[in-house]
Tab-separated table of C-alpha atoms (C1' of nucleotides) in Angstrom:
chain	number	residue	atom	x	y	z
A	1	MET	CA	89.199	21.629	43.046
A	2	SER	CA	89.129	18.355	41.232
A	3	THR	CA	85.828	16.654	41.583
A	4	ASN	CA	84.993	13.048	40.896
A	5	ALA	CA	81.351	13.698	40.254
A	6	PRO	CA	80.337	11.381	37.484
A	7	ALA	CA	79.910	12.661	33.948
A	8	VAL	CA	76.386	13.917	33.477
A	9	GLN	CA	74.126	12.955	30.656
A	10	GLY	CA	71.082	14.867	31.833
A	11	ALA	CA	68.770	15.048	28.868
A	12	ASP	CA	67.919	18.685	29.534
A	13	GLN	CA	71.523	19.733	29.757
A	14	ALA	CA	72.565	17.686	26.783
A	15	SER	CA	69.791	18.882	24.517
A	16	HIS	CA	69.985	22.530	25.719
A	17	PRO	CA	73.613	22.995	26.604
A	18	SER	CA	73.309	26.729	27.184
A	19	ARG	CA	69.879	26.648	28.807
A	20	ARG	CA	69.640	27.936	32.294
A	21	ARG	CA	66.701	27.081	34.481
A	22	ARG	CA	65.273	29.283	37.170
A	23	GLY	CA	62.722	29.052	39.911
A	24	PRO	CA	60.486	25.987	40.065
A	25	ALA	CA	62.075	24.165	37.110
A	26	LEU	CA	65.520	24.360	38.671
A	27	GLN	CA	64.283	23.324	42.095
A	28	GLU	CA	62.382	20.410	40.601
A	29	ALA	CA	65.527	19.241	38.835
A	30	ILE	CA	67.509	19.487	42.068
A	31	PHE	CA	64.973	17.577	44.163
A	32	SER	CA	64.618	14.932	41.481
A	33	ALA	CA	68.403	14.570	41.433
A	34	VAL	CA	68.437	14.052	45.207
A	35	PHE	CA	66.025	11.127	44.978
A	36	ASP	CA	67.674	9.668	41.902
A	37	GLN	CA	71.129	9.772	43.477
A	38	ILE	CA	69.907	8.106	46.666
A	39	ASN	CA	68.485	5.287	44.593
A	40	GLU	CA	71.649	5.058	42.528
A	41	ILE	CA	74.417	5.421	45.123
A	42	GLY	CA	72.701	5.399	48.515
A	43	TYR	CA	72.363	8.169	51.065
A	44	ALA	CA	75.765	7.399	52.556
A	45	ARG	CA	77.536	8.475	49.346
A	46	LEU	CA	75.303	11.411	48.552
A	47	THR	CA	77.363	14.605	48.102
A	48	MET	CA	76.574	18.128	46.982
A	49	ASP	CA	78.841	17.592	43.998
A	50	ARG	CA	76.877	14.551	42.877
A	51	ILE	CA	73.524	16.259	43.370
A	52	ALA	CA	74.662	19.289	41.362
A	53	ALA	CA	76.007	17.148	38.580
A	54	ALA	CA	72.890	14.989	38.414
A	55	ALA	CA	70.717	18.097	38.319
A	56	GLY	CA	72.854	19.684	35.622
A	57	THR	CA	73.684	22.646	37.789
A	58	SER	CA	76.551	23.760	40.018
A	59	LYS	CA	77.365	23.605	43.689
A	60	ALA	CA	77.193	27.398	43.902
A	61	VAL	CA	73.538	27.183	42.966
A	62	LEU	CA	72.915	24.628	45.717
A	63	TYR	CA	74.819	26.604	48.369
A	64	ARG	CA	72.977	29.727	47.370
A	65	ARG	CA	69.751	27.998	48.419
A	66	TRP	CA	70.725	25.555	51.174
A	67	GLU	CA	73.404	25.702	53.789
A	68	SER	CA	74.112	21.984	53.815
A	69	ARG	CA	73.314	18.639	52.244
A	70	GLU	CA	71.079	17.827	55.183
A	71	SER	CA	68.967	20.947	54.753
A	72	LEU	CA	68.624	20.314	51.002
A	73	VAL	CA	67.500	16.751	51.592
A	74	LEU	CA	65.031	17.893	54.252
A	75	ASP	CA	63.603	20.497	51.882
A	76	ALA	CA	63.318	17.960	49.087
A	77	LEU	CA	61.303	15.761	51.407
A	78	ARG	CA	59.221	18.620	52.755
A	79	GLU	CA	58.278	19.806	49.272
A	80	SER	CA	57.373	16.308	48.138
A	81	LEU	CA	55.481	14.634	50.937
A	82	PRO	CA	51.702	14.751	50.751
A	83	THR	CA	49.413	15.697	53.542
A	84	VAL	CA	46.879	13.173	54.733
A	85	PRO	CA	43.415	14.653	54.336
A	86	GLU	CA	40.366	13.558	56.252
A	87	PRO	CA	38.198	11.466	53.932
A	88	PRO	CA	34.946	13.077	52.807
A	89	ALA	CA	31.946	12.492	55.056
A	90	GLY	CA	29.478	9.807	54.193
A	91	GLN	CA	31.826	7.351	52.558
A	92	SER	CA	31.959	3.661	53.281
A	93	LEU	CA	34.596	2.145	55.542
A	94	ARG	CA	36.255	0.721	52.458
A	95	ALA	CA	36.361	4.034	50.626
A	96	ASP	CA	37.743	5.751	53.727
A	97	LEU	CA	40.533	3.219	54.159
A	98	LEU	CA	41.447	3.378	50.480
A	99	HIS	CA	41.564	7.148	50.689
A	100	VAL	CA	43.970	7.403	53.600
A	101	LEU	CA	46.221	4.527	52.526
A	102	GLU	CA	46.511	6.054	49.070
A	103	ALA	CA	47.947	9.163	50.717
A	104	VAL	CA	50.445	7.020	52.620
A	105	ARG	CA	51.377	5.220	49.423
A	106	SER	CA	52.060	8.506	47.710
A	107	ALA	CA	54.473	9.395	50.512
A	108	PHE	CA	56.730	6.730	49.040
A	109	THR	CA	56.145	7.333	45.378
A	110	VAL	CA	56.741	11.093	45.469
A	111	THR	CA	60.320	10.502	46.576
A	112	LYS	CA	60.893	7.679	44.100
A	113	GLY	CA	60.900	5.206	46.941
A	114	THR	CA	63.595	6.932	48.982
A	115	THR	CA	61.414	8.186	51.838
A	116	PHE	CA	62.499	5.341	53.993
A	117	HIS	CA	66.201	5.763	53.215
A	118	LEU	CA	66.007	9.432	54.119
A	119	VAL	CA	64.277	8.604	57.362
A	120	ALA	CA	66.868	5.990	58.284
A	121	ALA	CA	70.142	7.599	57.352
A	122	GLU	CA	70.718	10.145	60.079
A	123	ALA	CA	70.275	9.509	63.796
A	124	GLY	CA	67.511	11.492	65.422
A	125	GLY	CA	66.856	12.870	62.012
A	126	ASP	CA	64.800	15.808	60.926
A	127	CYS	CA	63.612	13.746	57.965
A	128	ARG	CA	62.129	11.174	60.278
A	129	ALA	CA	60.393	13.875	62.303
A	130	LEU	CA	59.045	15.481	59.150
A	131	ALA	CA	57.742	12.230	57.681
A	132	ASP	CA	56.074	11.382	60.962
A	133	GLU	CA	54.591	14.843	61.391
A	134	ARG	CA	53.403	15.166	57.800
A	135	VAL	CA	52.338	11.627	56.976
A	136	PHE	CA	52.575	8.795	59.447
A	137	VAL	CA	51.173	10.330	62.578
A	138	PRO	CA	48.246	12.015	60.781
A	139	ALA	CA	47.560	8.832	58.831
A	140	HIS	CA	47.438	6.862	62.055
A	141	ARG	CA	45.065	9.385	63.587
A	142	VAL	CA	42.854	9.446	60.500
A	143	ILE	CA	42.658	5.643	60.384
A	144	LEU	CA	41.704	5.534	64.065
A	145	GLY	CA	39.017	8.106	63.278
A	146	VAL	CA	37.776	6.064	60.329
A	147	LEU	CA	37.590	2.978	62.517
A	148	GLY	CA	35.880	4.950	65.279
A	149	ARG	CA	33.161	6.157	62.936
A	150	ALA	CA	32.669	2.635	61.581
A	151	THR	CA	32.134	1.524	65.163
A	152	GLY	CA	29.598	4.278	65.567
A	153	ARG	CA	27.705	2.975	62.550
A	154	GLY	CA	27.765	-0.528	64.001
A	155	GLU	CA	29.941	-1.806	61.175
A	156	ILE	CA	32.779	-3.035	63.342
A	157	SER	CA	33.416	-3.917	66.973
A	158	ALA	CA	34.871	-1.253	69.204
A	159	GLU	CA	37.663	-3.503	70.388
A	160	LEU	CA	39.101	-3.479	66.879
A	161	VAL	CA	39.966	0.204	67.121
A	162	THR	CA	43.575	-0.308	68.204
A	163	ASP	CA	46.964	1.145	67.384
A	164	LEU	CA	48.129	-2.231	66.143
A	165	ILE	CA	45.285	-2.682	63.684
A	166	ALA	CA	45.497	0.949	62.552
A	167	GLY	CA	49.188	0.295	61.861
A	168	ILE	CA	48.691	-2.603	59.468
A	169	GLY	CA	48.136	-0.658	56.243
A	170	PRO	CA	51.003	1.804	56.625
A	171	ALA	CA	53.301	-1.029	57.796
A	172	LEU	CA	52.591	-3.094	54.707
A	173	LEU	CA	53.139	-0.103	52.449
A	174	ARG	CA	56.365	0.716	54.225
A	175	SER	CA	57.496	-2.849	53.939
A	176	GLN	CA	56.880	-2.859	50.215
A	177	ALA	CA	58.666	0.441	49.826
A	178	ILE	CA	61.665	-1.069	51.605
A	179	ASP	CA	61.653	-4.036	49.278
A	180	GLY	CA	60.951	-1.672	46.354
A	181	PRO	CA	59.695	-0.950	43.744
A	182	VAL	CA	57.347	1.516	45.319
A	183	PRO	CA	53.874	0.175	46.014
A	184	ASP	CA	51.189	0.688	43.387
A	185	PRO	CA	47.447	1.447	43.785
A	186	ALA	CA	46.575	-2.243	43.437
A	187	THR	CA	48.584	-2.862	46.594
A	188	VAL	CA	46.434	-0.442	48.526
A	189	THR	CA	43.287	-2.117	47.215
A	190	ALA	CA	44.613	-5.548	48.140
A	191	ILE	CA	45.529	-4.435	51.648
A	192	VAL	CA	42.046	-3.074	52.219
A	193	ASP	CA	40.097	-5.879	50.563
A	194	GLU	CA	42.195	-8.886	51.515
A	195	ILE	CA	43.286	-7.929	54.985
A	196	LEU	CA	41.636	-4.965	56.634
A	197	LEU	CA	37.998	-5.507	55.691
A	198	PRO	CA	38.070	-9.253	56.432
A	199	LEU	CA	39.744	-8.597	59.764
A	200	LEU	CA	37.444	-5.771	60.735
A	201	THR	CA	34.170	-7.293	59.644
A	202	ALA	CA	34.736	-10.872	60.716
A	203	ARG	CA	32.179	-12.334	63.006
B	1	MET	CA	97.121	12.365	62.357
B	2	SER	CA	94.725	14.481	64.286
B	3	THR	CA	91.460	12.737	64.789
B	4	ASN	CA	88.201	14.186	65.951
B	5	ALA	CA	86.872	10.899	67.262
B	6	PRO	CA	85.054	11.709	70.461
B	7	ALA	CA	86.721	11.084	73.792
B	8	VAL	CA	86.002	7.567	74.915
B	9	GLN	CA	84.849	6.556	78.340
B	10	GLY	CA	84.451	2.839	77.652
B	11	ALA	CA	84.097	1.214	81.010
B	12	ASP	CA	86.412	-1.667	80.073
B	13	GLN	CA	89.119	0.647	78.852
B	14	ALA	CA	88.718	3.005	81.751
B	15	SER	CA	88.776	0.329	84.418
B	16	HIS	CA	91.573	-1.666	82.730
B	17	PRO	CA	93.567	0.969	80.922
B	18	SER	CA	96.305	-1.464	79.908
B	19	ARG	CA	94.005	-4.389	79.251
B	20	ARG	CA	94.010	-5.724	75.749
B	21	ARG	CA	91.286	-7.943	74.396
B	22	ARG	CA	91.681	-10.622	71.825
B	23	GLY	CA	89.521	-12.955	69.796
B	24	PRO	CA	85.763	-13.060	70.507
B	25	ALA	CA	85.803	-10.421	73.255
B	26	LEU	CA	87.429	-7.883	70.962
B	27	GLN	CA	85.150	-8.719	68.041
B	28	GLU	CA	82.079	-8.452	70.255
B	29	ALA	CA	83.201	-5.018	71.421
B	30	ILE	CA	83.730	-3.906	67.836
B	31	PHE	CA	80.347	-5.134	66.600
B	32	SER	CA	78.610	-3.640	69.598
B	33	ALA	CA	80.333	-0.341	68.866
B	34	VAL	CA	79.075	-0.457	65.269
B	35	PHE	CA	75.451	-0.756	66.363
B	36	ASP	CA	75.834	1.775	69.179
B	37	GLN	CA	77.418	4.347	66.889
B	38	ILE	CA	74.686	3.941	64.275
B	39	ASN	CA	72.079	4.603	66.927
B	40	GLU	CA	74.045	7.549	68.283
B	41	ILE	CA	75.233	9.327	65.128
B	42	GLY	CA	73.549	7.556	62.204
B	43	TYR	CA	75.027	5.409	59.479
B	44	ALA	CA	75.891	8.461	57.369
B	45	ARG	CA	78.416	9.678	59.938
B	46	LEU	CA	79.831	6.293	60.859
B	47	THR	CA	83.625	6.254	60.452
B	48	MET	CA	86.343	3.740	61.243
B	49	ASP	CA	87.767	6.225	63.729
B	50	ARG	CA	84.486	6.437	65.613
B	51	ILE	CA	84.001	2.683	65.656
B	52	ALA	CA	87.534	2.139	66.951
B	53	ALA	CA	87.128	4.774	69.639
B	54	ALA	CA	83.746	3.436	70.746
B	55	ALA	CA	85.154	-0.076	70.907
B	56	GLY	CA	88.202	1.094	72.868
B	57	THR	CA	90.570	-0.141	70.208
B	58	SER	CA	92.452	1.329	67.259
B	59	LYS	CA	91.940	1.699	63.530
B	60	ALA	CA	94.883	-0.588	62.894
B	61	VAL	CA	93.005	-3.382	64.628
B	62	LEU	CA	89.957	-2.771	62.434
B	63	TYR	CA	91.961	-2.589	59.199
B	64	ARG	CA	93.802	-5.740	60.173
B	65	ARG	CA	90.447	-7.552	60.075
B	66	TRP	CA	88.345	-5.687	57.533
B	67	GLU	CA	89.284	-3.844	54.405
B	68	SER	CA	86.589	-1.177	54.700
B	69	ARG	CA	83.816	0.215	56.812
B	70	GLU	CA	81.291	-1.500	54.576
B	71	SER	CA	82.830	-4.931	55.052
B	72	LEU	CA	82.987	-4.443	58.827
B	73	VAL	CA	79.332	-3.430	58.975
B	74	LEU	CA	78.350	-6.392	56.793
B	75	ASP	CA	80.255	-8.762	59.061
B	76	ALA	CA	78.668	-7.255	62.155
B	77	LEU	CA	75.271	-7.926	60.623
B	78	ARG	CA	76.202	-11.403	59.421
B	79	GLU	CA	77.452	-12.433	62.857
B	80	SER	CA	74.351	-11.098	64.570
B	81	LEU	CA	71.354	-12.028	62.477
B	82	PRO	CA	69.467	-15.157	63.467
B	83	THR	CA	68.378	-17.883	61.132
B	84	VAL	CA	64.690	-18.662	60.858
B	85	PRO	CA	64.149	-22.283	61.816
B	86	GLU	CA	61.202	-24.373	60.772
B	87	PRO	CA	58.869	-24.699	63.720
B	88	PRO	CA	58.683	-28.144	65.347
B	89	ALA	CA	56.115	-30.518	63.887
B	90	GLY	CA	52.792	-30.924	65.621
B	91	GLN	CA	52.408	-27.409	66.973
B	92	SER	CA	49.318	-25.303	66.660
B	93	LEU	CA	48.976	-22.563	64.066
B	94	ARG	CA	49.364	-20.019	66.859
B	95	ALA	CA	52.550	-21.594	68.228
B	96	ASP	CA	53.990	-21.797	64.722
B	97	LEU	CA	53.314	-18.148	63.990
B	98	LEU	CA	54.761	-17.072	67.344
B	99	HIS	CA	57.855	-19.129	66.645
B	100	VAL	CA	58.701	-17.654	63.284
B	101	LEU	CA	57.774	-14.069	64.166
B	102	GLU	CA	59.954	-14.291	67.255
B	103	ALA	CA	62.886	-15.074	64.986
B	104	VAL	CA	62.048	-12.054	62.854
B	105	ARG	CA	61.792	-9.887	65.964
B	106	SER	CA	65.221	-10.971	67.084
B	107	ALA	CA	66.626	-9.832	63.750
B	108	PHE	CA	65.961	-6.326	64.991
B	109	THR	CA	66.963	-6.721	68.600
B	110	VAL	CA	70.343	-8.357	67.932
B	111	THR	CA	71.520	-5.241	66.149
B	112	LYS	CA	70.097	-2.898	68.762
B	113	GLY	CA	67.459	-1.794	66.333
B	114	THR	CA	69.819	-0.825	63.537
B	115	THR	CA	69.061	-3.651	61.093
B	116	PHE	CA	66.821	-1.388	59.114
B	117	HIS	CA	69.328	1.491	59.004
B	118	LEU	CA	72.006	-0.858	57.748
B	119	VAL	CA	69.685	-2.184	55.083
B	120	ALA	CA	68.729	1.301	53.933
B	121	ALA	CA	72.004	3.172	53.958
B	122	GLU	CA	73.783	1.903	50.874
B	123	ALA	CA	72.208	1.492	47.459
B	124	GLY	CA	71.945	-2.062	46.202
B	125	GLY	CA	73.469	-2.992	49.462
B	126	ASP	CA	75.035	-6.209	50.638
B	127	CYS	CA	73.381	-5.662	54.006
B	128	ARG	CA	69.964	-5.716	52.385
B	129	ALA	CA	70.791	-8.881	50.492
B	130	LEU	CA	72.105	-10.520	53.650
B	131	ALA	CA	69.076	-9.592	55.746
B	132	ASP	CA	66.757	-10.859	53.031
B	133	GLU	CA	68.692	-14.078	52.543
B	134	ARG	CA	69.145	-14.813	56.244
B	135	VAL	CA	65.863	-13.583	57.675
B	136	PHE	CA	63.129	-12.092	55.572
B	137	VAL	CA	62.932	-14.456	52.657
B	138	PRO	CA	63.145	-17.590	54.831
B	139	ALA	CA	60.597	-16.143	57.268
B	140	HIS	CA	58.211	-15.494	54.391
B	141	ARG	CA	58.670	-19.031	53.125
B	142	VAL	CA	58.225	-20.516	56.610
B	143	ILE	CA	55.044	-18.519	57.197
B	144	LEU	CA	53.624	-19.654	53.862
B	145	GLY	CA	54.445	-23.200	54.918
B	146	VAL	CA	52.793	-22.711	58.279
B	147	LEU	CA	49.672	-21.382	56.563
B	148	GLY	CA	49.746	-24.211	54.040
B	149	ARG	CA	49.814	-26.846	56.748
B	150	ALA	CA	46.987	-25.100	58.596
B	151	THR	CA	45.011	-25.325	55.367
B	152	GLY	CA	45.772	-29.016	55.221
B	153	ARG	CA	44.406	-29.479	58.712
B	154	GLY	CA	41.236	-27.625	57.707
B	155	GLU	CA	41.991	-24.780	60.125
B	156	ILE	CA	42.023	-22.013	57.527
B	157	SER	CA	40.823	-21.427	53.979
B	158	ALA	CA	43.300	-22.000	51.191
B	159	GLU	CA	42.680	-18.596	49.705
B	160	LEU	CA	44.259	-17.019	52.791
B	161	VAL	CA	47.663	-18.427	51.919
B	162	THR	CA	48.917	-15.299	50.145
B	163	ASP	CA	52.109	-13.265	50.024
B	164	LEU	CA	50.255	-10.260	51.357
B	165	ILE	CA	48.908	-12.041	54.423
B	166	ALA	CA	52.232	-13.782	55.037
B	167	GLY	CA	53.840	-10.315	54.965
B	168	ILE	CA	51.746	-8.809	57.754
B	169	GLY	CA	53.734	-9.997	60.756
B	170	PRO	CA	57.202	-9.080	59.477
B	171	ALA	CA	55.855	-5.761	58.164
B	172	LEU	CA	54.476	-4.793	61.568
B	173	LEU	CA	57.705	-5.787	63.283
B	174	ARG	CA	59.713	-3.821	60.759
B	175	SER	CA	57.476	-0.848	61.203
B	176	GLN	CA	57.965	-0.911	64.954
B	177	ALA	CA	61.705	-1.280	64.543
B	178	ILE	CA	61.692	1.816	62.349
B	179	ASP	CA	59.753	3.773	64.930
B	180	GLY	CA	61.907	2.316	67.658
B	181	PRO	CA	62.458	1.088	70.340
B	182	VAL	CA	62.886	-2.417	69.063
B	183	PRO	CA	59.775	-4.585	69.306
B	184	ASP	CA	59.340	-6.780	72.376
B	185	PRO	CA	57.862	-10.294	72.703
B	186	ALA	CA	54.470	-8.874	73.671
B	187	THR	CA	54.339	-7.236	70.269
B	188	VAL	CA	54.727	-10.588	68.578
B	189	THR	CA	51.963	-12.049	70.733
B	190	ALA	CA	49.673	-9.134	69.960
B	191	ILE	CA	50.298	-9.434	66.225
B	192	VAL	CA	49.414	-13.110	66.275
B	193	ASP	CA	46.439	-12.929	68.655
B	194	GLU	CA	44.906	-9.613	67.630
B	195	ILE	CA	45.516	-9.680	63.894
B	196	LEU	CA	46.672	-12.891	62.328
B	197	LEU	CA	44.504	-15.432	64.090
B	198	PRO	CA	41.316	-13.360	63.819
B	199	LEU	CA	41.998	-12.743	60.132
B	200	LEU	CA	42.871	-16.339	59.369
B	201	THR	CA	40.113	-18.019	61.310
B	202	ALA	CA	37.253	-15.631	60.579
B	203	ARG	CA	34.175	-17.156	59.102
C	1	DT	C1'	67.752	48.444	24.870
C	2	DC	C1'	69.839	47.754	29.097
C	3	DA	C1'	70.820	46.785	33.861
C	4	DA	C1'	70.004	43.703	37.627
C	5	DT	C1'	69.859	39.097	38.902
C	6	DA	C1'	71.376	34.715	39.200
C	7	DG	C1'	72.678	30.206	36.661
C	8	DG	C1'	76.538	27.458	35.649
C	9	DG	C1'	81.467	26.581	35.573
C	10	DT	C1'	85.708	26.348	37.839
C	11	DA	C1'	89.421	27.003	41.061
C	12	DC	C1'	90.744	27.251	45.671
C	13	DG	C1'	91.790	26.361	50.728
C	14	DG	C1'	90.545	23.742	54.577
C	15	DA	C1'	88.565	19.906	57.060
C	16	DT	C1'	87.527	15.246	57.332
C	17	DT	C1'	88.274	10.546	56.613
C	18	DA	C1'	90.505	6.583	54.659
C	19	DG	C1'	94.137	3.678	54.935
C	20	DT	C1'	99.027	2.632	56.098
C	21	DT	C1'	103.098	2.354	58.865
C	22	DT	C1'	105.793	2.226	62.948
C	23	DC	C1'	106.399	1.485	67.646
C	24	DT	C1'	105.693	-0.237	72.394
C	25	DT	C1'	104.144	-3.674	75.093
C	26	DA	C1'	100.353	-6.984	76.780
C	27	DT	C1'	99.073	-11.651	76.117
C	28	DC	C1'	99.617	-16.388	75.735
C	29	DG	C1'	101.362	-20.869	75.163
C	30	DA	C1'	105.517	-23.758	74.740
D	1	DT	C1'	111.011	-17.867	81.344
D	2	DC	C1'	110.737	-16.399	76.777
D	3	DG	C1'	109.513	-15.647	72.064
D	4	DA	C1'	105.737	-15.026	68.809
D	5	DT	C1'	101.677	-12.625	68.051
D	6	DA	C1'	98.856	-8.928	67.914
D	7	DA	C1'	96.460	-4.974	70.534
D	8	DG	C1'	96.522	-0.187	70.999
D	9	DA	C1'	98.466	4.388	70.169
D	10	DA	C1'	99.985	7.746	67.212
D	11	DA	C1'	101.878	9.766	63.157
D	12	DC	C1'	101.707	9.995	58.406
D	13	DT	C1'	100.102	10.444	53.379
D	14	DA	C1'	96.507	10.728	50.162
D	15	DA	C1'	91.911	11.268	48.678
D	16	DT	C1'	87.487	13.140	49.126
D	17	DC	C1'	84.315	16.501	50.104
D	18	DC	C1'	82.784	20.887	51.991
D	19	DG	C1'	82.085	25.462	51.357
D	20	DT	C1'	83.529	29.821	49.256
D	21	DA	C1'	84.885	33.056	45.787
D	22	DC	C1'	85.224	34.664	41.277
D	23	DC	C1'	83.970	34.943	36.555
D	24	DC	C1'	81.188	34.886	32.311
D	25	DT	C1'	76.927	35.258	30.463
D	26	DA	C1'	71.818	33.899	30.021
D	27	DT	C1'	67.520	35.616	31.521
D	28	DT	C1'	64.134	38.828	32.604
D	29	DG	C1'	61.493	42.847	33.217
D	30	DA	C1'	61.487	47.879	33.234
DNA sequence: TCAATAGGGTACGGATTAGTTTCTTATCGA
DNA sequence: TCGATAAGAAACTAATCCGTACCCTATTGA
């Protein structure tokens, strides 16, 4: 079959033309290729041929592991997304917020800024469900918990513990990820220090 | 050619099987079909066949107007997105913020919540550029202007006139549009009254 | 050393979709 | 009433992509 996958100049392949990768190295190359191709050509034009070529492997290798493009993309996301841990006990409100929003930020950086494209591309998508289940819903819950405990310590008013306010940090990170490049740690700090703390601790 | 476009039960077509539409009515049906199909099957599976079927028309009609799926989708977006007007002079900070954020909100509702999918689906996309040019960049500029004038009136501190703070409202609306359904006017009011005004006017 | 495993390349058939062409006939305005 | 225009249907060709099969050989561990 003639394929119009673009010529590949993968450094690994070029510098080790007969090298074959196995296990984690191969999978890493494949997942990286998925994210790179989405950035380069968009999800709509993503094909198994292009992913294989970008990874310096073959379609047979992909089909040996995944039954479809969709399941590969879902696995790439699943293996990359962070979990959102509860912050350690005894931290300040500021440290807590930084902690959870840093996890949200990494949800964008680990996929080279394509998390949002993956989530948007298919209707009723498994990627969206996964991102929500793994990152956004837990983050929301953790932030509400952080705000609840701050209320308990008398640091903030109880009426500030709302879904809307809890949504500010992730929304700003998402927004930046949409506008790309992916948000950096300074962004998280700015969100906490310039928006959340002033809003929460205003009298 | 055999086509696997789904069977169509468009009410118009069904109730007027020989009725043909022309001009604005036909274009409206086509654009509506674009947004409906994206919600139903996702941008990745959007085809000219499906759009034609959903609109109760034919591919020939589409190709007579647009050279490709991408140009049709871009036109659908272009014809739907609002502009972001300057708010009238002499309004309060609150009224100004409500005014501009309502325009941003409508950028999501006019495309039945698909603005974000359109913007995400193609790399380096024209849809993204259009949405930025028509809505997001002007909204940002207008909000900075609104904040600047509030500073001039002594209502808020000058150091609150930042890109980050100006980004809050659109980011929250975007976030809601991603999570769907599309944001409603109460959301805009809540953003202004529960977040922006408290943040801006805190002492 | 050697056999099992699987990576990588390539060819293939089939399905899907793009895009074009032809035809009939509804629509509309002169 | 009538002719020009174009909507809608359907058939067609071509290109793309999916998914599979086969082959050679690198890799790995017994």
